[in-house]
XYZ file of C-alpha atoms in Angstrom:
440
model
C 132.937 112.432 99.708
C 131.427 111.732 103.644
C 130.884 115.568 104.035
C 129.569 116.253 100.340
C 126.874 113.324 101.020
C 126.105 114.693 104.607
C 125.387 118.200 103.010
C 123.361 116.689 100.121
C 121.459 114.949 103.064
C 121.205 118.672 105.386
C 119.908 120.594 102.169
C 116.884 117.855 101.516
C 116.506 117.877 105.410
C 115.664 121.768 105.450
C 114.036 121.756 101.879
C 111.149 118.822 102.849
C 110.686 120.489 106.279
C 110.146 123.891 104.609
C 107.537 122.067 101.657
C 105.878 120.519 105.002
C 104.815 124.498 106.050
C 103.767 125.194 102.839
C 101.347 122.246 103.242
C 99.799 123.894 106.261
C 99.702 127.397 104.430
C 97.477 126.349 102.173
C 95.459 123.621 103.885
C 94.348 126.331 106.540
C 93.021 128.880 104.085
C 90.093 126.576 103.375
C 88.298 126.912 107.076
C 88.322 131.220 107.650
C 87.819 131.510 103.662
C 84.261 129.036 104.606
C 83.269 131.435 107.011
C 83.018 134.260 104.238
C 81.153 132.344 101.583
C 78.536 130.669 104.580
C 77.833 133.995 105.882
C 76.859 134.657 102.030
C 73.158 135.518 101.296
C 72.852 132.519 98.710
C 74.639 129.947 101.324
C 72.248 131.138 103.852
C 74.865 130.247 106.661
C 74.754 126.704 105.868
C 78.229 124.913 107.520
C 78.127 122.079 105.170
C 78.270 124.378 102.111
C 80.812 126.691 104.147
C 83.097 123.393 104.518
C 82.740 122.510 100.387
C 86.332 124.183 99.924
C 87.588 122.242 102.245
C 85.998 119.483 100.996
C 87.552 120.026 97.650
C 90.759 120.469 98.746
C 91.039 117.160 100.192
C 89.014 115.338 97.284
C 92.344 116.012 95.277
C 93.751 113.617 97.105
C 91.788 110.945 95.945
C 92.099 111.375 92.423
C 96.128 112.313 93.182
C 97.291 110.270 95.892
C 98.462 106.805 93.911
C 99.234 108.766 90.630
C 101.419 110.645 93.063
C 103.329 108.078 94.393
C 103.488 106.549 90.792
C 104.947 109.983 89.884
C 107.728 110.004 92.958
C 108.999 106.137 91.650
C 109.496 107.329 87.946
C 110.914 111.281 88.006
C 111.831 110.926 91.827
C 111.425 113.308 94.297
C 112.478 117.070 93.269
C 110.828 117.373 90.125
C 107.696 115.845 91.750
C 107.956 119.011 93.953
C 108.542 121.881 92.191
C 105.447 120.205 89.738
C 103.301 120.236 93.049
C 104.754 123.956 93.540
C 103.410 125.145 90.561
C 100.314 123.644 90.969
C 100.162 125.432 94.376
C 100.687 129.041 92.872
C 97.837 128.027 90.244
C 95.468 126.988 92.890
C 95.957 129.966 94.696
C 95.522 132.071 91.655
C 91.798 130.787 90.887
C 91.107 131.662 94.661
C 92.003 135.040 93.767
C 90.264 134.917 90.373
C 87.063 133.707 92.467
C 86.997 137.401 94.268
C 87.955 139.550 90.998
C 85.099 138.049 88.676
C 82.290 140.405 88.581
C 78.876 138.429 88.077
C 76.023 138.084 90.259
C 74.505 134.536 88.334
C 73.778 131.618 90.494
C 74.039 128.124 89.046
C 72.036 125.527 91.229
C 70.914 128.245 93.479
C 74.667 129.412 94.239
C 76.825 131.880 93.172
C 78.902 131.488 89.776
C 82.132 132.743 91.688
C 81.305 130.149 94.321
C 82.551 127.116 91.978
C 85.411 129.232 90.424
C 86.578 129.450 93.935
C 86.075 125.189 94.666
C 88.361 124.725 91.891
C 90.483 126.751 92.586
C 90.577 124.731 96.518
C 90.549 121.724 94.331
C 93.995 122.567 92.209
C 95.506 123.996 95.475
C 94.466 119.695 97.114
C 96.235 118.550 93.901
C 99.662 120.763 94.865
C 99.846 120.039 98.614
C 98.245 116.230 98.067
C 101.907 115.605 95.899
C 103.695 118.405 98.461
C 102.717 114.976 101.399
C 103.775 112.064 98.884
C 107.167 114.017 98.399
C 107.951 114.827 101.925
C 107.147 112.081 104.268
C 108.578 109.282 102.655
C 111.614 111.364 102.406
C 111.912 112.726 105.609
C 111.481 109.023 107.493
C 114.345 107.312 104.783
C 116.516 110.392 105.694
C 115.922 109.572 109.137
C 116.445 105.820 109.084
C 113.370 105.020 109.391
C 112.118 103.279 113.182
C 112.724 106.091 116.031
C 115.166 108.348 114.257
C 112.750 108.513 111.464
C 109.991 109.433 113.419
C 111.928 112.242 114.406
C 111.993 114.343 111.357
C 108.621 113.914 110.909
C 108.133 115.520 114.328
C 110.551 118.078 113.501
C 108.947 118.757 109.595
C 105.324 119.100 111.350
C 106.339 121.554 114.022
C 106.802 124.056 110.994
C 103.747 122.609 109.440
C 101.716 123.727 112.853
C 103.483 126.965 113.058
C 101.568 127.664 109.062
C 98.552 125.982 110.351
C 98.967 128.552 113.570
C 99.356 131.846 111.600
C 97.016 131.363 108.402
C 93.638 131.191 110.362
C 94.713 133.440 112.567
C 95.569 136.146 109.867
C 92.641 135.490 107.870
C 90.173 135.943 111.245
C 92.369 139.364 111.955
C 91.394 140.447 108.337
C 87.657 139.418 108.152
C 87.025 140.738 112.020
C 82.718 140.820 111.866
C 81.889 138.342 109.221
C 78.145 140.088 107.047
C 76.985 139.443 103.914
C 78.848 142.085 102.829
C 82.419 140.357 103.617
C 83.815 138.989 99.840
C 87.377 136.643 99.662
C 88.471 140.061 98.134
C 88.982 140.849 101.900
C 91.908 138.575 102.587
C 93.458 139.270 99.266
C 96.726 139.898 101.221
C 96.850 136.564 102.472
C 96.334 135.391 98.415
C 99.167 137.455 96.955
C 101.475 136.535 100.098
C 100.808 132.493 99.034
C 101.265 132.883 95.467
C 104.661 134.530 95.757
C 106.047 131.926 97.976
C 105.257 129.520 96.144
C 106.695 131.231 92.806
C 109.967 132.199 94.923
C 109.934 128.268 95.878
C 109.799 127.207 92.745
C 112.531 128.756 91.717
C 115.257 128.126 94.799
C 114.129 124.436 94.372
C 114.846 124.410 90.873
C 118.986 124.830 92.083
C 118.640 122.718 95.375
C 120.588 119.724 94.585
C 117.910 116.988 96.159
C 119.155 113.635 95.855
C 116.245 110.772 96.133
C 116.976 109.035 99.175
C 116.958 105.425 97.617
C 119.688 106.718 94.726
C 118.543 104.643 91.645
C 118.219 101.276 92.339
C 114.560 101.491 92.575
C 114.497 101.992 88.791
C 114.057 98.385 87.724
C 112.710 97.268 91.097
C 110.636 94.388 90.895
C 106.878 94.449 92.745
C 105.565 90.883 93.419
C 102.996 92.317 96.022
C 101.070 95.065 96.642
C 101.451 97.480 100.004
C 98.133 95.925 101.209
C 99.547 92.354 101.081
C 100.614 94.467 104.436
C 98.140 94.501 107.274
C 98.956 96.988 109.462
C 99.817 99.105 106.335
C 95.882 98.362 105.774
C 94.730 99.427 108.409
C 97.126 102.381 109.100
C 95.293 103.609 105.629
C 92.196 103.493 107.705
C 94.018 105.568 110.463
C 94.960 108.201 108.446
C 91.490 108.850 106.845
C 90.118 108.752 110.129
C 92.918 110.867 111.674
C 93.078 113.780 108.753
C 89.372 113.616 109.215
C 89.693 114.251 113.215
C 92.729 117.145 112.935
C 90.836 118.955 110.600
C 87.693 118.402 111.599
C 88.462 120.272 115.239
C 89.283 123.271 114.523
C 87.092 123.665 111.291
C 83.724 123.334 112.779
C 85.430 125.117 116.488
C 85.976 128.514 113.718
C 82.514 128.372 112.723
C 80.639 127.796 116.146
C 82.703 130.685 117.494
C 81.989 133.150 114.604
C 78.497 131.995 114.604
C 77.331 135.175 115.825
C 74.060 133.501 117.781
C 76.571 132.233 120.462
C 77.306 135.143 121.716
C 75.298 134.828 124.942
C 78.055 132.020 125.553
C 79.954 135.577 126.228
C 81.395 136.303 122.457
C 81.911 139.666 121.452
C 79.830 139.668 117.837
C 82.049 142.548 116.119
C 84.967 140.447 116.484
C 83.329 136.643 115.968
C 85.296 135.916 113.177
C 88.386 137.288 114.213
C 87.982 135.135 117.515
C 86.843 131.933 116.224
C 90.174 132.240 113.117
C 92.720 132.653 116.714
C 90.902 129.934 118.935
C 91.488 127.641 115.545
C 95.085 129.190 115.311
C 95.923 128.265 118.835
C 95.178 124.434 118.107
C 97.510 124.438 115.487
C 99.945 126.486 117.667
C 99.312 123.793 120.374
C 99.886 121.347 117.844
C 102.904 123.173 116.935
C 104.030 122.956 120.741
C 103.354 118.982 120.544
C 105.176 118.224 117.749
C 108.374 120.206 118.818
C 108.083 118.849 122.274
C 107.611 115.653 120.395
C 110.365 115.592 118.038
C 112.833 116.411 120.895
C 111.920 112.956 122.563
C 110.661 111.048 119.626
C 114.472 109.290 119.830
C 113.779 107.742 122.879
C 110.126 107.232 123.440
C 108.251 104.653 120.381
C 105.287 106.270 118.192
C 103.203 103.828 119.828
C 103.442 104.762 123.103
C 103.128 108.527 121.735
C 99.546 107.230 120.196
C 98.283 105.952 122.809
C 98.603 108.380 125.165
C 97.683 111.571 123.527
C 94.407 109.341 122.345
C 93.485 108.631 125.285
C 93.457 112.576 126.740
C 92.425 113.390 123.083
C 89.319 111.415 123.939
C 88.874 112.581 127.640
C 88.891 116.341 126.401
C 86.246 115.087 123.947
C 83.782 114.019 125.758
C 83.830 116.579 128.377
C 83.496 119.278 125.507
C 80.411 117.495 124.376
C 78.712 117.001 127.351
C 79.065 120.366 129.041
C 77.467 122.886 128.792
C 78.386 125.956 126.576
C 76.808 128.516 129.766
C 80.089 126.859 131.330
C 83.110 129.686 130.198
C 86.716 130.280 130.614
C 89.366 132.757 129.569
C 91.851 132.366 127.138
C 93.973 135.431 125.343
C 92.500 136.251 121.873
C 93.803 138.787 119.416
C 91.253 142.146 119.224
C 92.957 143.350 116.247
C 95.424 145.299 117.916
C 96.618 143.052 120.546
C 95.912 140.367 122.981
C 93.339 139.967 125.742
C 91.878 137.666 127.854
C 88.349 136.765 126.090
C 85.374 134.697 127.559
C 84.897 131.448 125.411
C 82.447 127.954 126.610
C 85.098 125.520 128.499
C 83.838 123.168 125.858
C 85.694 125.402 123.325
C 88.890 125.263 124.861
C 88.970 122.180 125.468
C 88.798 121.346 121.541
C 91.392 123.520 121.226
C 93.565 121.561 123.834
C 93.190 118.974 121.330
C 95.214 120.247 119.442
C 98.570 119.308 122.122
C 96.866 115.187 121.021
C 96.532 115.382 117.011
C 99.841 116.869 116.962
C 101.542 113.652 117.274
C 99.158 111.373 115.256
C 100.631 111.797 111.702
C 104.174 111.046 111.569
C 103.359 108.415 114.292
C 100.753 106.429 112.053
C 103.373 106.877 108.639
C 106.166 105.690 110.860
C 104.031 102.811 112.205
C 102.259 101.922 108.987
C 105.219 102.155 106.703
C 108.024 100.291 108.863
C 109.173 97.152 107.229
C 107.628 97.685 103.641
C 111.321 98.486 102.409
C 110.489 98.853 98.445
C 106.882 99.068 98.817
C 107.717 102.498 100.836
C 106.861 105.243 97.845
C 103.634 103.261 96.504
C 102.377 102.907 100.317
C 102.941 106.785 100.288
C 100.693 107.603 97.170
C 98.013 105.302 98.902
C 97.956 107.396 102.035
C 97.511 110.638 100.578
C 94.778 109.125 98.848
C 93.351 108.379 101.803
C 93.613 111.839 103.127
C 90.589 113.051 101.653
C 89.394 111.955 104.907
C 90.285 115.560 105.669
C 87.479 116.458 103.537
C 84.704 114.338 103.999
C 84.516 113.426 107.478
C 84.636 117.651 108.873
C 81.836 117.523 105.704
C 80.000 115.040 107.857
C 80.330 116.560 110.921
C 79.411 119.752 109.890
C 76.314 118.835 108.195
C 75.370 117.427 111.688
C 75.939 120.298 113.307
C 73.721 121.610 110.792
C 71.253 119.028 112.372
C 71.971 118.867 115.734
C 74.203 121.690 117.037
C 78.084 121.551 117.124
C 79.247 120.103 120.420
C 77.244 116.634 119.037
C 78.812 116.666 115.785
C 82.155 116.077 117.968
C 81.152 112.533 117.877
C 83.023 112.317 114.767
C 86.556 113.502 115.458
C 85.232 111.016 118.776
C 85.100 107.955 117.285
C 88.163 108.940 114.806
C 90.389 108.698 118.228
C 89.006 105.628 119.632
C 89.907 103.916 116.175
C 93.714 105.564 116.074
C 93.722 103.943 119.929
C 92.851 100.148 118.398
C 95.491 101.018 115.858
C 98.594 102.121 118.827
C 97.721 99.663 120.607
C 97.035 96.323 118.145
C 96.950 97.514 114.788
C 99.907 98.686 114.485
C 101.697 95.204 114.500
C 103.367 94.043 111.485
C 102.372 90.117 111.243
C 103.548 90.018 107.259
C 107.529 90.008 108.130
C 107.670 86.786 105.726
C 106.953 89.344 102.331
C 110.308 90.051 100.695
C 110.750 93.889 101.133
């Protein structure tokens, strides 16, 4: 009975961490896919309008984030999945349908096709906004919660980062020199390649045997309080907006300053801007693929607090030097030409957003694992709440791209700035649980 319930546990184990890639997959289509529809006559190479699909995606998870956790308490945790699955392939699909419908009609000034494809980044938020209700809570009660807990999570995002790693970097490869000519119908590959692993995981997690962590006591569970009754739960809500916000917001506006074509006297090749700017945003995710292996190695031994604070505080330091200097300052990193690797000229201030990447690696399962420890029951409605608040993915890179729009993009970095300073105040005070007298 020991080893059937140990496998039961392995099979979840491998199942969540493979949903947590998916997340990535589709996440990281909505930043290259914004560099095609700026660079569109009608868009006129606005970044704010370029960021809308990311925007959408993330806005999903306000409308989906408590109905999702509602969801996960009443028909548990594998039929919550495969229905955020299937609302993956769909979400996909009306991406694709965006490219395939012929019509050249603008409503408000933009293209018809442009709103097919923001619902379609809209249905795709709704799949991986229940895909991160499912998985997290799962992964840290399979772990045990505390240390051990924050372990998986480590583990489950390294495969997250290694999606995040290849998507823009595939995308860039495909789009190479981004004119108006360049239509979603370009990465079409990337499209049919999401749809059918999402259709292939629907159906191998329709015969996983996934047992909800809990079993079924939770059925008639009784809720006297709310999760907010919980103040570092609170305020963990606020880190999470603010920390979605910052991870996304990075490499997002980091693709579009380097395909922006009118830096290339900061020593860009033009004919390949897009396909440079998708691998510098690749290599933060691959860096924050690095972090959260090295991560979940040592996550048994060393607290998520400790992990906070430090990568905040370099996360900060890297910051402010990208800001302030300036982008006639280069270095070298290797960037893929479209038929191999070589050592490219990029601003310092560049890389050293995407060495950012090594700090935001750690900041999610830290700030669940903080923010959730001790709620006991409250556990899957505290869940729902935070992928609510993940549509800070969407509206603060929204923000600081329309600055950028303003005021150039090294200054819009003041964003994903003060983001980090906040997730500091939160490793190193407001993380504490004070509300140990709540029945859990």
């Amino acid at each position: 009975m020991q080893n059937s319930n140990q496998k039961s546990r392995s099979i979840a184990i491998v199942a969540m961490i493979f949903l947590f890639g998916m997340i990535a997959f589709v996440t990281n289509l909505a930043a290259p896919i914004g560099v095609i529809w700026k660079n569109q006559p009608a868009l006129q190479g606005s970044n704010t309008l370029g960021m809308l699909g990311n925007m959408m995606n993330f806005l999903a998870y306000l409308f989906m984030g408590i109905p999702s956790g509602k969801m996960l308490s009443r028909i548990g945790y594998k039929k919550t999945a495969l229905v955020a699955v299937a609302f993956g392939f769909f979400g996909v699909f009306i991406q694709f349908l965006s490219g395939q419908v012929l019509t050249h009609s603008l409503i408000a000034g933009l293209p018809a096709n442009f709103y097919v494809y923001l619902l379609g980044a809209f249905v795709a938020g709704i799949s991986v906004c229940m895909l991160n209700t499912v998985v997290n809570p799962m992964l840290n009660l399979l772990g045990g919660g505390g240390n051990k807990g924050n372990q998986l999570l480590q583990i489950g995002g390294t495969l997250n980062s290694f999606m995040g790693t290849l998507t823009p970097m595939f995308v860039g490869a495909l789009i190479g020199i981004v004119t108006k000519d360049t239509a979603i119908t370009d990465v079409n590959i990337v499209l049919y390649l999401a749809m059918a692993i999402f259709a292939v995981t629907f159906l191998i997690l329709s015969y996983i045997p996934i047992a909800d962590p809990e079993g079924e006591e939770n059925k008639d569970t009784v809720y006297e309080r709310s999760p907010f009754a919980f103040r570092h739960f609170t305020l963990g809500v606020i880190a999470i907006f603010v920390y979605v916000g910052t991870e996304v917001g990075i490499p997002g506006t980091l693709n579009f300053f380097l395909s922006d074509t009118t830096q290339a006297g900061a020593g860009l090749n033009i004919t390949t801007a897009a396909t440079i700017g998708g691998f510098a945003a690749g290599t933060y995710w691959l860096l924050m693929l690095i972090g959260r292996f090295v991560a979940g190695l040592i996550a048994s031994k060393v607290s998520s607090r400790v992990m906070m604070t430090v990568a905040n505080c370099v996360g900060i330091t890297l910051i402010l030097c990208a800001i302030f200097l300036p982008k006639t300052v280069t270095g070298s990193m290797p960037v893929f030409n479209g038929s191999g690797f070589e050592m490219t000229t990029l601003p310092l201030s560049a890389i050293l957003l995407v060495l950012c990447g090594l700090c935001t690696s750690v900041m999610w399962s830290c700030i669940f694992n903080l923010a959730t420890e001790g709620l006991g029951k409250y556990t899957a409605q505290a869940s729902g709440i935070f992928m609510t608040m993940v549509v800070g993915g969407g509206i603060l890179p929204l923000i600081q791209n329309s600055i950028a729009d303003h005021t150039g993009y090294m200054f819009s970095y003041v964003v994903p700035l003060i983001g980090m300073c906040y997730m500091l105040f939160y490793a190193v005070w407001g993380h504490k649980n004070v509300n140990k007298d709540i029945a859990v």
